[in-house]
């Protein structure tokens, strides 16, 4: 009972009731910011990043709940771009009706290869629409990069909503949610080839109160991965495959302390995946993975439907760190 109370309080404390009401029924007049008005061309060849950033500046300064529109029938080429908050309006809407394309060659990226489309410190952000966001990852997949690259990433975003987006061919991870709170994801289509490395569908880390539902995820890595510092994460009605399943972890890498708590995965299909429901931890780490429920999952042609691996070692050659003599000397 005390536990339930604590959760409820957290939830109320982190969302402002007034915000939710302003999200819909917007006046599309002066608070509508079409990227074309800011100079975006949308021919799939010219770099439209500057125009997007100009539009974003106005969006972020708008006190009326703004909508940034990416119009249908066009394809906008976007170099790695950060959309930074905090913004003036407590609710910000981005309508993705057109397509967004990443540069096809890695040389268009600067030194920071961690993010393609990056939102930082933006509260009350809703991104929706059925335009395709294409990471053009083909150039990235054959190389082994030390850095993790994300197509669409969110860092320090409270009250985030993602709906109906199509995200394909990410460089590596398709969506990363970091340090964020109260996140609602629905109706996404995520699609990359089975042999694209590290192409997690949705990665959640250091984030609380995250709900993912009704989404189709086909990738070369985890459909959803729930990492360190997560609390109250639900995934339901997910269709996963191909991919490596829905994972909690990996936790405790390099002796670190990691936690994952109150995770609920239910009513989902796994088709042709390597794993289904998985918990993976490294040797030598500390912390916990607790209060995890996997419920009503249907596995078709899945290698390891349920796997709890405390010896996670994706690149082989991890030495067994169990101290056998200490174990034996402790025997009664
Ligand atoms: C997750 O599901 C539980 C019920 O299983 C619910 O109490 C909780 O509020 C849900 N959390 C989110 C973020 O939707």
Short mmCIF file of C-alpha atoms and ligand atoms in Angstrom, two decimals:
data_model
loop_
_atom_site.label_atom_id
_atom_site.label_comp_id
_atom_site.label_asym_id
_atom_site.label_seq_id
_atom_site.Cartn_x
_atom_site.Cartn_y
_atom_site.Cartn_z
CA UNK A 1 0.00 0.00 0.00
CA UNK A 2 2.76 2.42 0.92
CA UNK A 3 4.44 1.60 -2.40
CA UNK A 4 1.34 2.46 -4.41
CA UNK A 5 1.02 5.74 -2.60
CA UNK A 6 4.61 6.67 -3.32
CA UNK A 7 4.11 6.06 -7.04
CA UNK A 8 0.93 8.10 -7.17
CA UNK A 9 2.61 11.03 -5.48
CA UNK A 10 5.53 10.97 -7.88
CA UNK A 11 3.16 10.91 -10.80
CA UNK A 12 1.15 13.88 -9.61
CA UNK A 13 4.25 15.78 -8.67
CA UNK A 14 5.78 15.51 -12.10
CA UNK A 15 2.91 16.61 -14.31
CA UNK A 16 1.12 19.90 -14.34
CA UNK A 17 -2.61 19.42 -14.82
CA UNK A 18 -2.97 22.67 -16.81
CA UNK A 19 -0.58 21.48 -19.46
CA UNK A 20 -2.55 18.51 -20.64
CA UNK A 21 -5.55 20.64 -21.47
CA UNK A 22 -3.67 22.96 -23.79
CA UNK A 23 -2.21 20.14 -25.90
CA UNK A 24 -5.21 19.70 -28.15
CA UNK A 25 -7.71 22.00 -29.78
CA UNK A 26 -5.00 24.45 -30.77
CA UNK A 27 -5.66 27.67 -32.56
CA UNK A 28 -3.66 27.06 -35.73
CA UNK A 29 -3.39 30.74 -36.64
CA UNK A 30 -0.38 32.68 -35.51
CA UNK A 31 0.99 29.79 -33.49
CA UNK A 32 1.52 27.58 -36.53
CA UNK A 33 5.12 27.51 -37.75
CA UNK A 34 5.59 25.78 -41.09
CA UNK A 35 9.27 25.03 -41.77
CA UNK A 36 8.79 26.04 -45.43
CA UNK A 37 8.01 29.59 -44.29
CA UNK A 38 11.42 29.58 -42.65
CA UNK A 39 13.23 28.64 -45.84
CA UNK A 40 13.12 24.85 -45.86
CA UNK A 41 13.00 23.50 -49.40
CA UNK A 42 12.16 19.84 -48.93
CA UNK A 43 13.66 18.46 -52.11
CA UNK A 44 15.62 15.77 -50.25
CA UNK A 45 18.93 17.28 -51.44
CA UNK A 46 19.39 20.73 -49.97
CA UNK A 47 20.30 20.86 -46.28
CA UNK A 48 17.25 22.19 -44.45
CA UNK A 49 18.78 22.15 -40.96
CA UNK A 50 19.14 25.92 -40.68
CA UNK A 51 15.52 26.50 -41.68
CA UNK A 52 14.37 23.93 -39.12
CA UNK A 53 16.41 25.65 -36.42
CA UNK A 54 14.99 29.05 -37.36
CA UNK A 55 11.47 27.64 -37.15
CA UNK A 56 12.35 26.06 -33.82
CA UNK A 57 13.56 29.40 -32.44
CA UNK A 58 10.15 30.93 -33.11
CA UNK A 59 8.36 27.84 -31.82
CA UNK A 60 10.38 27.92 -28.64
CA UNK A 61 9.76 31.66 -28.11
CA UNK A 62 6.01 31.39 -28.73
CA UNK A 63 3.94 31.86 -25.59
CA UNK A 64 0.83 30.49 -27.29
CA UNK A 65 1.09 26.68 -27.62
CA UNK A 66 2.87 26.45 -30.99
CA UNK A 67 2.78 23.84 -33.74
CA UNK A 68 5.84 23.32 -35.89
CA UNK A 69 4.66 21.84 -39.18
CA UNK A 70 6.70 19.65 -41.46
CA UNK A 71 4.37 19.59 -44.46
CA UNK A 72 3.33 16.53 -46.44
CA UNK A 73 4.58 15.76 -49.92
CA UNK A 74 8.15 16.88 -49.27
CA UNK A 75 11.37 15.31 -48.00
CA UNK A 76 13.59 17.44 -45.81
CA UNK A 77 17.29 16.69 -45.56
CA UNK A 78 18.47 17.33 -42.03
CA UNK A 79 22.05 17.26 -40.76
CA UNK A 80 22.63 16.45 -37.09
CA UNK A 81 20.60 19.06 -35.23
CA UNK A 82 19.80 19.84 -31.60
CA UNK A 83 16.48 21.45 -30.73
CA UNK A 84 17.08 22.97 -27.37
CA UNK A 85 14.74 24.17 -24.65
CA UNK A 86 13.54 25.34 -22.29
CA UNK A 87 10.77 26.97 -24.31
CA UNK A 88 8.16 29.52 -23.30
CA UNK A 89 5.01 27.52 -23.95
CA UNK A 90 4.30 24.58 -21.66
CA UNK A 91 3.01 22.63 -24.69
CA UNK A 92 4.79 22.29 -28.03
CA UNK A 93 3.49 20.34 -30.96
CA UNK A 94 5.48 19.08 -33.94
CA UNK A 95 3.43 17.77 -36.82
CA UNK A 96 5.50 15.47 -39.02
CA UNK A 97 3.45 15.03 -42.19
CA UNK A 98 6.39 15.15 -44.60
CA UNK A 99 9.52 13.02 -44.57
CA UNK A 100 12.83 13.73 -42.87
CA UNK A 101 16.05 12.32 -44.28
CA UNK A 102 19.51 12.01 -42.71
CA UNK A 103 22.63 12.69 -44.78
CA UNK A 104 23.66 9.48 -46.50
CA UNK A 105 27.38 9.90 -45.84
CA UNK A 106 29.01 9.91 -42.42
CA UNK A 107 31.27 12.80 -43.44
CA UNK A 108 28.28 15.16 -43.12
CA UNK A 109 28.46 14.60 -39.37
CA UNK A 110 30.79 16.55 -37.14
CA UNK A 111 32.78 15.14 -34.27
CA UNK A 112 29.64 14.47 -32.30
CA UNK A 113 28.22 11.35 -33.83
CA UNK A 114 25.96 10.63 -30.91
CA UNK A 115 22.81 12.37 -32.14
CA UNK A 116 21.03 13.00 -35.37
CA UNK A 117 17.78 14.67 -34.27
CA UNK A 118 18.17 15.68 -30.67
CA UNK A 119 15.70 17.36 -28.31
CA UNK A 120 17.11 18.66 -25.07
CA UNK A 121 15.32 20.21 -22.08
CA UNK A 122 11.98 20.58 -23.86
CA UNK A 123 8.89 20.17 -21.67
CA UNK A 124 5.42 19.32 -22.95
CA UNK A 125 6.67 18.21 -26.37
CA UNK A 126 4.32 16.22 -28.64
CA UNK A 127 5.59 14.86 -31.93
CA UNK A 128 3.13 13.16 -34.21
CA UNK A 129 2.30 12.42 -37.81
CA UNK A 130 2.93 9.62 -40.23
CA UNK A 131 5.85 11.12 -42.15
CA UNK A 132 8.89 8.88 -42.41
CA UNK A 133 12.06 9.71 -40.52
CA UNK A 134 14.84 7.94 -42.40
CA UNK A 135 18.28 7.65 -40.78
CA UNK A 136 19.92 6.27 -43.96
CA UNK A 137 21.99 3.98 -41.75
CA UNK A 138 23.42 1.88 -44.58
CA UNK A 139 26.77 3.68 -44.47
CA UNK A 140 27.01 3.14 -40.71
CA UNK A 141 26.18 -0.52 -40.39
CA UNK A 142 29.41 -2.00 -41.78
CA UNK A 143 31.69 0.09 -39.50
CA UNK A 144 32.32 -0.55 -35.86
CA UNK A 145 31.84 2.74 -34.05
CA UNK A 146 32.82 3.28 -30.45
CA UNK A 147 30.12 5.90 -29.93
CA UNK A 148 26.44 5.12 -29.79
CA UNK A 149 24.47 6.97 -32.43
CA UNK A 150 20.80 7.81 -32.07
CA UNK A 151 18.37 8.83 -34.78
CA UNK A 152 15.86 10.52 -32.51
CA UNK A 153 16.90 11.31 -28.97
CA UNK A 154 15.32 13.06 -26.04
CA UNK A 155 17.26 14.26 -23.06
CA UNK A 156 15.68 15.93 -20.02
CA UNK A 157 12.17 16.12 -21.49
CA UNK A 158 9.15 16.06 -19.20
CA UNK A 159 5.66 15.30 -20.52
CA UNK A 160 6.83 13.90 -23.84
CA UNK A 161 4.43 12.35 -26.35
CA UNK A 162 5.38 10.52 -29.54
CA UNK A 163 2.62 9.27 -31.81
CA UNK A 164 2.30 7.53 -35.19
CA UNK A 165 5.84 8.25 -36.40
CA UNK A 166 7.60 5.98 -38.89
CA UNK A 167 11.28 5.69 -38.14
CA UNK A 168 13.44 3.62 -40.46
CA UNK A 169 17.08 2.71 -41.08
CA UNK A 170 18.55 4.36 -38.03
CA UNK A 171 22.34 4.74 -37.86
CA UNK A 172 22.14 2.75 -34.63
CA UNK A 173 19.41 3.31 -32.02
CA UNK A 174 16.14 4.58 -33.41
CA UNK A 175 14.81 6.34 -30.32
CA UNK A 176 16.61 7.14 -27.06
CA UNK A 177 14.82 8.48 -24.01
CA UNK A 178 17.29 9.74 -21.40
CA UNK A 179 16.76 11.61 -18.12
CA UNK A 180 13.11 12.12 -18.96
CA UNK A 181 9.91 11.86 -17.09
CA UNK A 182 6.28 11.10 -17.99
CA UNK A 183 6.64 9.81 -21.53
CA UNK A 184 3.83 8.45 -23.66
CA UNK A 185 4.63 6.61 -26.89
CA UNK A 186 1.95 5.19 -29.14
CA UNK A 187 1.45 3.84 -32.65
CA UNK A 188 5.05 3.95 -33.81
CA UNK A 189 6.46 1.98 -36.73
CA UNK A 190 10.16 1.29 -36.37
CA UNK A 191 11.88 -0.59 -39.13
CA UNK A 192 15.46 -1.58 -39.93
CA UNK A 193 16.98 -4.71 -41.42
CA UNK A 194 17.64 -7.69 -39.16
CA UNK A 195 21.38 -7.43 -39.82
CA UNK A 196 21.77 -3.75 -38.89
CA UNK A 197 23.94 -3.76 -35.76
CA UNK A 198 22.96 -2.02 -32.48
CA UNK A 199 19.76 -0.71 -34.00
CA UNK A 200 17.65 -0.84 -30.83
CA UNK A 201 14.10 0.31 -31.42
CA UNK A 202 13.45 2.31 -28.26
CA UNK A 203 16.05 2.67 -25.52
CA UNK A 204 14.94 4.03 -22.16
CA UNK A 205 17.45 5.10 -19.55
CA UNK A 206 17.47 7.19 -16.36
CA UNK A 207 13.78 7.87 -16.98
CA UNK A 208 10.57 7.41 -15.04
CA UNK A 209 6.90 6.93 -15.90
CA UNK A 210 7.23 5.75 -19.47
CA UNK A 211 4.41 4.07 -21.36
CA UNK A 212 4.92 2.50 -24.80
CA UNK A 213 1.96 0.93 -26.56
CA UNK A 214 0.56 -0.26 -29.88
CA UNK A 215 3.81 -0.16 -31.78
CA UNK A 216 5.45 -2.26 -34.49
CA UNK A 217 9.17 -2.67 -34.04
CA UNK A 218 11.47 -4.58 -36.38
CA UNK A 219 15.21 -4.05 -35.94
CA UNK A 220 18.60 -5.73 -35.70
CA UNK A 221 18.81 -5.36 -31.92
CA UNK A 222 16.44 -5.01 -28.95
CA UNK A 223 12.94 -3.85 -29.91
CA UNK A 224 12.80 -2.06 -26.58
CA UNK A 225 15.66 -1.88 -24.08
CA UNK A 226 15.06 -0.66 -20.57
CA UNK A 227 18.35 0.37 -19.01
CA UNK A 228 19.78 1.81 -15.84
CA UNK A 229 17.85 4.29 -13.70
CA UNK A 230 14.42 3.31 -14.96
CA UNK A 231 11.33 3.27 -12.80
CA UNK A 232 7.69 2.64 -13.79
CA UNK A 233 8.04 1.63 -17.43
CA UNK A 234 5.20 -0.14 -19.24
CA UNK A 235 5.17 -1.68 -22.69
CA UNK A 236 2.00 -3.21 -24.10
CA UNK A 237 0.62 -4.33 -27.45
CA UNK A 238 4.05 -4.34 -29.02
CA UNK A 239 4.76 -6.42 -32.10
CA UNK A 240 8.48 -7.19 -32.05
CA UNK A 241 10.43 -8.92 -34.78
CA UNK A 242 12.86 -9.34 -36.20
CA UNK A 243 15.00 -8.17 -33.30
CA UNK A 244 16.46 -9.26 -29.99
CA UNK A 245 13.27 -8.94 -27.96
CA UNK A 246 12.31 -6.64 -25.11
CA UNK A 247 15.15 -6.38 -22.61
CA UNK A 248 15.73 -5.05 -19.16
CA UNK A 249 19.41 -4.14 -19.15
CA UNK A 250 22.10 -4.56 -19.75
CA UNK A 251 22.83 -3.54 -16.17
CA UNK A 252 26.03 -3.31 -14.13
CA UNK A 253 28.60 -2.93 -16.88
CA UNK A 254 32.19 -2.30 -15.72
CA UNK A 255 31.28 -2.85 -12.08
CA UNK A 256 28.68 -0.07 -12.08
CA UNK A 257 25.65 0.19 -9.84
CA UNK A 258 22.42 -0.02 -11.87
CA UNK A 259 18.73 -0.14 -11.07
CA UNK A 260 15.57 -0.99 -12.98
CA UNK A 261 12.28 -1.18 -11.14
CA UNK A 262 8.53 -1.46 -11.76
CA UNK A 263 8.70 -2.71 -15.33
CA UNK A 264 5.59 -4.21 -16.89
CA UNK A 265 5.62 -5.79 -20.35
CA UNK A 266 2.34 -7.28 -21.49
CA UNK A 267 0.02 -8.25 -24.36
CA UNK A 268 2.78 -8.39 -26.95
CA UNK A 269 3.88 -10.53 -29.89
CA UNK A 270 7.40 -11.69 -30.66
CA UNK A 271 7.81 -13.03 -34.16
CA UNK A 272 11.12 -14.44 -35.40
CA UNK A 273 13.16 -12.77 -32.70
CA UNK A 274 16.39 -13.94 -31.09
CA UNK A 275 15.02 -13.41 -27.59
CA UNK A 276 11.62 -12.64 -26.15
CA UNK A 277 11.50 -11.31 -22.61
CA UNK A 278 15.02 -10.78 -21.31
CA UNK A 279 16.86 -9.50 -18.27
CA UNK A 280 20.61 -9.10 -18.76
CA UNK A 281 23.23 -8.12 -16.21
CA UNK A 282 27.02 -8.07 -16.33
CA UNK A 283 29.23 -9.78 -13.84
CA UNK A 284 30.77 -7.56 -11.20
CA UNK A 285 28.06 -4.89 -11.10
CA UNK A 286 25.68 -4.10 -8.25
CA UNK A 287 22.16 -2.72 -7.81
CA UNK A 288 18.90 -4.43 -8.68
CA UNK A 289 16.34 -5.36 -11.30
CA UNK A 290 13.12 -5.80 -9.37
CA UNK A 291 9.38 -5.73 -9.61
CA UNK A 292 9.40 -6.82 -13.24
CA UNK A 293 6.34 -8.42 -14.80
CA UNK A 294 6.21 -10.12 -18.20
CA UNK A 295 2.60 -10.99 -18.88
CA UNK A 296 0.57 -12.45 -21.74
CA UNK A 297 3.33 -12.61 -24.33
CA UNK A 298 3.05 -14.70 -27.47
CA UNK A 299 6.21 -16.11 -29.02
CA UNK A 300 6.40 -17.40 -32.57
CA UNK A 301 9.68 -18.78 -33.87
CA UNK A 302 11.71 -17.27 -31.01
CA UNK A 303 15.14 -18.67 -30.05
CA UNK A 304 15.06 -17.81 -26.31
CA UNK A 305 11.52 -16.84 -25.33
CA UNK A 306 12.43 -16.05 -21.73
CA UNK A 307 16.01 -15.44 -20.76
CA UNK A 308 17.50 -14.13 -17.53
CA UNK A 309 21.21 -13.78 -18.09
CA UNK A 310 23.49 -12.76 -15.23
CA UNK A 311 26.57 -13.41 -17.33
CA UNK A 312 25.82 -11.01 -20.13
CA UNK A 313 28.77 -10.84 -22.46
CA UNK A 314 27.84 -9.82 -26.00
CA UNK A 315 31.40 -9.85 -27.37
CA UNK A 316 32.48 -13.16 -25.82
CA UNK A 317 35.60 -13.74 -23.75
CA UNK A 318 34.31 -12.42 -20.39
CA UNK A 319 36.14 -14.24 -17.62
CA UNK A 320 33.95 -15.97 -15.07
CA UNK A 321 34.30 -13.77 -12.00
CA UNK A 322 32.61 -16.10 -9.57
CA UNK A 323 35.01 -16.67 -6.70
CA UNK A 324 34.67 -20.41 -6.40
CA UNK A 325 37.00 -20.85 -3.41
CA UNK A 326 35.10 -18.15 -1.48
CA UNK A 327 31.85 -19.95 -2.30
CA UNK A 328 33.24 -23.28 -1.11
CA UNK A 329 34.74 -21.89 2.07
CA UNK A 330 31.32 -20.38 2.89
CA UNK A 331 29.52 -23.70 2.54
CA UNK A 332 27.99 -24.87 5.82
C1 LIG B 1 2.11 1.14 -15.64
O1 LIG B 1 1.15 0.15 -15.32
C2 LIG B 1 0.78 0.13 -13.97
C3 LIG B 1 -0.19 -1.01 -13.79
O2 LIG B 1 0.42 -2.20 -14.16
C4 LIG B 1 0.16 1.46 -13.60
O3 LIG B 1 -0.13 1.48 -12.21
C5 LIG B 1 1.15 2.59 -13.91
O4 LIG B 1 0.58 3.84 -13.67
C6 LIG B 1 1.57 2.51 -15.35
N1 LIG B 1 2.59 3.50 -15.62
C7 LIG B 1 2.61 4.28 -16.70
C8 LIG B 1 3.74 5.24 -16.83
O5 LIG B 1 1.76 4.23 -17.55
#
